[in-house]
GROMACS .gro file of C-alpha atoms in nm:
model
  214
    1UNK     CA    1   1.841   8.906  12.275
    2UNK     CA    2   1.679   9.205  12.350
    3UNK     CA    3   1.789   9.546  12.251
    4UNK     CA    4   2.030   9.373  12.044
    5UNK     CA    5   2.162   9.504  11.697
    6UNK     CA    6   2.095   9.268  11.401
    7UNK     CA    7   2.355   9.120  11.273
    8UNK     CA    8   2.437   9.319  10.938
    9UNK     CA    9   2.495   9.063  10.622
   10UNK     CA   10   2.779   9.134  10.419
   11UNK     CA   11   2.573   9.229  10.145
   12UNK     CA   12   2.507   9.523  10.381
   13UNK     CA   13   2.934   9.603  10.333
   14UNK     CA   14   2.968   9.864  10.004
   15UNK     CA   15   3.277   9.683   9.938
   16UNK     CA   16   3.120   9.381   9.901
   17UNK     CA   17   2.847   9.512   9.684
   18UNK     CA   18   3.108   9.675   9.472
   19UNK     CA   19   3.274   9.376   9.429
   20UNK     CA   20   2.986   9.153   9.333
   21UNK     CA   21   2.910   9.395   9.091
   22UNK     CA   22   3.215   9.382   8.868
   23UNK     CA   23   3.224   8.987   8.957
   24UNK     CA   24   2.862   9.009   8.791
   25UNK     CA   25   2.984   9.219   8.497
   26UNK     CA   26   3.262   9.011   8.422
   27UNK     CA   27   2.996   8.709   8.385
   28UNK     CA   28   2.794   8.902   8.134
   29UNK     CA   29   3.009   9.027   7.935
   30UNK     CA   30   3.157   8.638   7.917
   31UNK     CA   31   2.836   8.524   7.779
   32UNK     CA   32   2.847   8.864   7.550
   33UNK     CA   33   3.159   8.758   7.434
   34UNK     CA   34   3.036   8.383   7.370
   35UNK     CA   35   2.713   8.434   7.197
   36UNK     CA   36   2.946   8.707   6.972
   37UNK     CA   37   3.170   8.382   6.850
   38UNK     CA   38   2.832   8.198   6.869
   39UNK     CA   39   2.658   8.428   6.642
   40UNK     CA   40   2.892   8.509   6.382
   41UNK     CA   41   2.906   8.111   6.315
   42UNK     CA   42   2.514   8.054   6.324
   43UNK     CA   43   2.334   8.408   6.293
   44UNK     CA   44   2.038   8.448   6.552
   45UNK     CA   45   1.826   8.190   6.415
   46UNK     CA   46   2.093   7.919   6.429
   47UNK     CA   47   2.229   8.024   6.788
   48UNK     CA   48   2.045   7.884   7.128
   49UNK     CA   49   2.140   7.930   7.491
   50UNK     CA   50   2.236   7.560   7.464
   51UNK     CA   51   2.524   7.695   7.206
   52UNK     CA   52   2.634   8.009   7.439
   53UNK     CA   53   2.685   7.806   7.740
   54UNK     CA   54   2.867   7.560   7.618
   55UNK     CA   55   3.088   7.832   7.415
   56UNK     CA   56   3.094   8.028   7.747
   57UNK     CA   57   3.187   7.718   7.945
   58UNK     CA   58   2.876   7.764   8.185
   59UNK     CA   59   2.537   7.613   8.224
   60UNK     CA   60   2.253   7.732   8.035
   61UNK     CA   61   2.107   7.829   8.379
   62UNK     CA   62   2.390   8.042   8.472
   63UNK     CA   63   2.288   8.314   8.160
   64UNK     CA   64   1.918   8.327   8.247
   65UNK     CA   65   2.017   8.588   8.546
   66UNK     CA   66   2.190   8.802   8.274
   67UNK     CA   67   1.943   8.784   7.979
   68UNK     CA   68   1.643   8.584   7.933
   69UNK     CA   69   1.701   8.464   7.565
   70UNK     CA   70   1.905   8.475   7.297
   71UNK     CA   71   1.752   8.815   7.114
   72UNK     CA   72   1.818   8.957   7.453
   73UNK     CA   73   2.203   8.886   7.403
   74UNK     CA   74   2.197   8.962   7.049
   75UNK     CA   75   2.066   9.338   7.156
   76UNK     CA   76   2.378   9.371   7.419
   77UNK     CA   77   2.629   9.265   7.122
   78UNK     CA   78   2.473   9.540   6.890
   79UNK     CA   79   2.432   9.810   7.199
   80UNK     CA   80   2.826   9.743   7.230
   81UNK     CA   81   2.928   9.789   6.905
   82UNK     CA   82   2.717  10.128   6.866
   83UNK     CA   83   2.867  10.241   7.178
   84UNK     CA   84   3.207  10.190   7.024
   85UNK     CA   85   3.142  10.307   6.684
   86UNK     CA   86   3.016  10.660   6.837
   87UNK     CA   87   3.324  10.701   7.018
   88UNK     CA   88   3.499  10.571   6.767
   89UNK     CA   89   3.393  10.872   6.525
   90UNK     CA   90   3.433  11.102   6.816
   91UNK     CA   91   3.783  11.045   6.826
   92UNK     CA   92   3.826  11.065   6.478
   93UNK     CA   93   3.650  11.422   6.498
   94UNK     CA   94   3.868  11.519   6.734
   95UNK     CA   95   4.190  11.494   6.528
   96UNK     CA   96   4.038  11.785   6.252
   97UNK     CA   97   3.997  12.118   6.288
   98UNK     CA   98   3.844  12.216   5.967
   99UNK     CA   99   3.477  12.188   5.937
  100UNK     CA  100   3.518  12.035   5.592
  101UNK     CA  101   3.772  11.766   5.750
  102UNK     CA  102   3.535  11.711   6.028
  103UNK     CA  103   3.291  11.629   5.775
  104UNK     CA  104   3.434  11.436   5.592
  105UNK     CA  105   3.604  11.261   5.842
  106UNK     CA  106   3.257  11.155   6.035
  107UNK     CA  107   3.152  10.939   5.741
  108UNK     CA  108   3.529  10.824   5.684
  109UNK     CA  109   3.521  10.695   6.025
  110UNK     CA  110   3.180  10.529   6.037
  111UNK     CA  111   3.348  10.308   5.714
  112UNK     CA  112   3.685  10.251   5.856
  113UNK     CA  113   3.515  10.128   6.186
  114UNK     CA  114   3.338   9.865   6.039
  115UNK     CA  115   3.609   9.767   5.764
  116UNK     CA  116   3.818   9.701   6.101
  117UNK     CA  117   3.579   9.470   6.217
  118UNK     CA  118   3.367   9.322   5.955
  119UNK     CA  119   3.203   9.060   6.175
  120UNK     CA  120   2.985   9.350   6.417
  121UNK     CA  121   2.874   9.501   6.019
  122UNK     CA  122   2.760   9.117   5.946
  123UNK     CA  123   2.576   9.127   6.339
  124UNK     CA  124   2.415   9.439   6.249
  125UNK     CA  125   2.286   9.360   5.895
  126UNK     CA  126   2.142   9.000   5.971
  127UNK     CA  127   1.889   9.181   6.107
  128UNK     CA  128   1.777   9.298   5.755
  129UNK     CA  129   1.748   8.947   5.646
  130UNK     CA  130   1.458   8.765   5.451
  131UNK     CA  131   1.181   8.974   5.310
  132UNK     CA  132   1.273   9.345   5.239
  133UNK     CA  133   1.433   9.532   5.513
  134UNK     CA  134   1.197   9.469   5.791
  135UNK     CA  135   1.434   9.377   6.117
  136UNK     CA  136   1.365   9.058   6.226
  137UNK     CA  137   1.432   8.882   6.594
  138UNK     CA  138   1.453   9.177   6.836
  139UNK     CA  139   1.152   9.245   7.030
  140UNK     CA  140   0.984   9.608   6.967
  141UNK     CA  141   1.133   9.771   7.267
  142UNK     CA  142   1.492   9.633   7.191
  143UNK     CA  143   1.482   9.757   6.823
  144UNK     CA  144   1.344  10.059   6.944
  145UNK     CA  145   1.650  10.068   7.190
  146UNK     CA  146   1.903  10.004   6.915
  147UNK     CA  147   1.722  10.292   6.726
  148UNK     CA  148   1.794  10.531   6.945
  149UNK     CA  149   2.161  10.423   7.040
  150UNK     CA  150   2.171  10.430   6.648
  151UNK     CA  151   2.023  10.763   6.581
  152UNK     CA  152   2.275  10.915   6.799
  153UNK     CA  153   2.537  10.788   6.605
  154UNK     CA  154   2.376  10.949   6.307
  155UNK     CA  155   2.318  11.240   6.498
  156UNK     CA  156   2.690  11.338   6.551
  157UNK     CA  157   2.771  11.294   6.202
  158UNK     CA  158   2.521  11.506   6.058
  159UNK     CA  159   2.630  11.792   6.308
  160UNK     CA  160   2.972  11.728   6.180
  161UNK     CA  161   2.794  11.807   5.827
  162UNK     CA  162   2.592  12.081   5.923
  163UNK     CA  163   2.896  12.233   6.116
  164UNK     CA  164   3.078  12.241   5.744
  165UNK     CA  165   2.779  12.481   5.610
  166UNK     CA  166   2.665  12.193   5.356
  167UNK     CA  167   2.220  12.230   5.349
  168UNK     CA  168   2.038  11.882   5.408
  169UNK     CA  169   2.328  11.755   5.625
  170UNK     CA  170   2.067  11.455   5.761
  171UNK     CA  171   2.065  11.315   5.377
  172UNK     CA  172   2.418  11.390   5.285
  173UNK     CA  173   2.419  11.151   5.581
  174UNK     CA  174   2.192  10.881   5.500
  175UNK     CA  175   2.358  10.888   5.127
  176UNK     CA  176   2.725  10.850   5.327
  177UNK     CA  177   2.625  10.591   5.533
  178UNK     CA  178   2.464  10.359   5.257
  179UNK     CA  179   2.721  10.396   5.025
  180UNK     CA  180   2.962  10.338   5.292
  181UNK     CA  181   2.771  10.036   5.368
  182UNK     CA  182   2.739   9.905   5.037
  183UNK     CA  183   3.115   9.918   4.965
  184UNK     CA  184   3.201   9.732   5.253
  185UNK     CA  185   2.938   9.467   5.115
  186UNK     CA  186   3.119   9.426   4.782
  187UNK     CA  187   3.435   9.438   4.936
  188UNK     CA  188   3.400   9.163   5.244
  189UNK     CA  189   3.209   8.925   4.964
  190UNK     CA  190   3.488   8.992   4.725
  191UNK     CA  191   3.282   9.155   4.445
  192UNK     CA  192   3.491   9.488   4.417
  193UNK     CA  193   3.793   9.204   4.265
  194UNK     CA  194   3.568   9.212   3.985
  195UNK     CA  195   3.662   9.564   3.904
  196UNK     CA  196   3.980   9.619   4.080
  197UNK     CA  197   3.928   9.920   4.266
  198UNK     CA  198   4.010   9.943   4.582
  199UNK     CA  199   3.742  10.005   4.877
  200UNK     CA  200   3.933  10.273   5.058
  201UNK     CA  201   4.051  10.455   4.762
  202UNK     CA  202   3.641  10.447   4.641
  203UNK     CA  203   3.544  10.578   4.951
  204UNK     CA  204   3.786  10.859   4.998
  205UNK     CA  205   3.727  10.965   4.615
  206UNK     CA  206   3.307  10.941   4.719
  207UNK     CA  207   3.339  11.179   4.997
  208UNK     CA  208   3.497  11.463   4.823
  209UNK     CA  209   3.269  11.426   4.558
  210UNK     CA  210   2.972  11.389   4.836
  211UNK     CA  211   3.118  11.680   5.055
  212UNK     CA  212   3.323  11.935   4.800
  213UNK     CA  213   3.567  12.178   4.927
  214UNK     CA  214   3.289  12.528   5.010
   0.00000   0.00000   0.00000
């Protein structure tokens, strides 16, 4: 009719957008959460949409709207966990006072993260599989991504460094992190039984040693 106003959709409604948003979220993050389980049994290489859906209890057409592969997925699971290992070491930060504590306590929480859940260190580190240490299945802008989400993980624990008065905070850092690293390797394959020494007790004893009392 004439002069008429168009009928509005209800897409048009704020309420219904809002709610078709989180109804969209929820979706995603069940496919997250089934390539996670899907992943930790096959690494990337093993895992295809075919696996997700049917751990997710969807068609593989119902995750192409999400992501549009598997490496795509992969990159969500590692965003996540970087997310919640900054704010993880945040909140360990802001139990200390002490600049030395602080410190300390930025490396200490960066281990005790991933000791807590192993399975997000084993995510992380597939990527460093075959030869040397070049990452493998990500696509340049998603490692490039993950690199930044990563370097700002680094970055507040080399301010907590730096913030203590220690000099080359940024390679106290790196040396933290890969020993950190490396004793969680030895201790999730079971090589630190060889020597019976505990991980936690090794780490603690490493970061005094790494970040002495000023």
């Amino acid at each position: 009719m004439p002069g008429a106003t168009p009928a509005r959709s209800r897409h048009d409604d704020p309420r219904v957008r809002d709610r078709l948003g989180v109804i969209r979220d929820i979706k995603r993050q069940l496919v997250i959460d089934a390539a996670r389980r899907v992943f930790e049994a096959h690494g990337l290489e093993g895992a295809s949409i075919r696996l997700i859906a049917i751990e997710a209890g969807c068609t593989t057409g119902a995750i192409y709207p999400y992501f549009r592969g598997k490496e795509e997925i992969y990159a969500a699971i590692l965003s996540q966990t970087l997310i919640a290992l900054k704010q993880f070491i945040e909140q360990h930060l802001a139990r200390h006072r002490r600049p030395i504590d602080r410190a300390r306590a930025a490396l200490a929480a960066f281990y005790a993260y991933y000791k807590a859940h192993p399975a997000e260190l084993s995510l992380g580190l597939y990527l460093l599989r075959g030869a040397g240490v070049r990452p493998v299945g990500l696509s340049r802008d998603l490692d490039r991504d993950l690199n930044g989400q990563l370097r700002t993980v680094f970055d507040a624990i080399i301010a907590a460094i730096a913030d203590a008065g220690f000099d080359r905070a940024q390679a106290l850092t790196v040396d933290g992190v890969s020993h950190a690293i490396g004793l969680l390797v030895m201790d999730g394959t079971g090589r630190l039984r060889i020597f019976r020494e505990p991980a936690d007790g090794l780490m603690m004893d490493y970061l005094e040693r790494l970040l002495p009392q000023q």
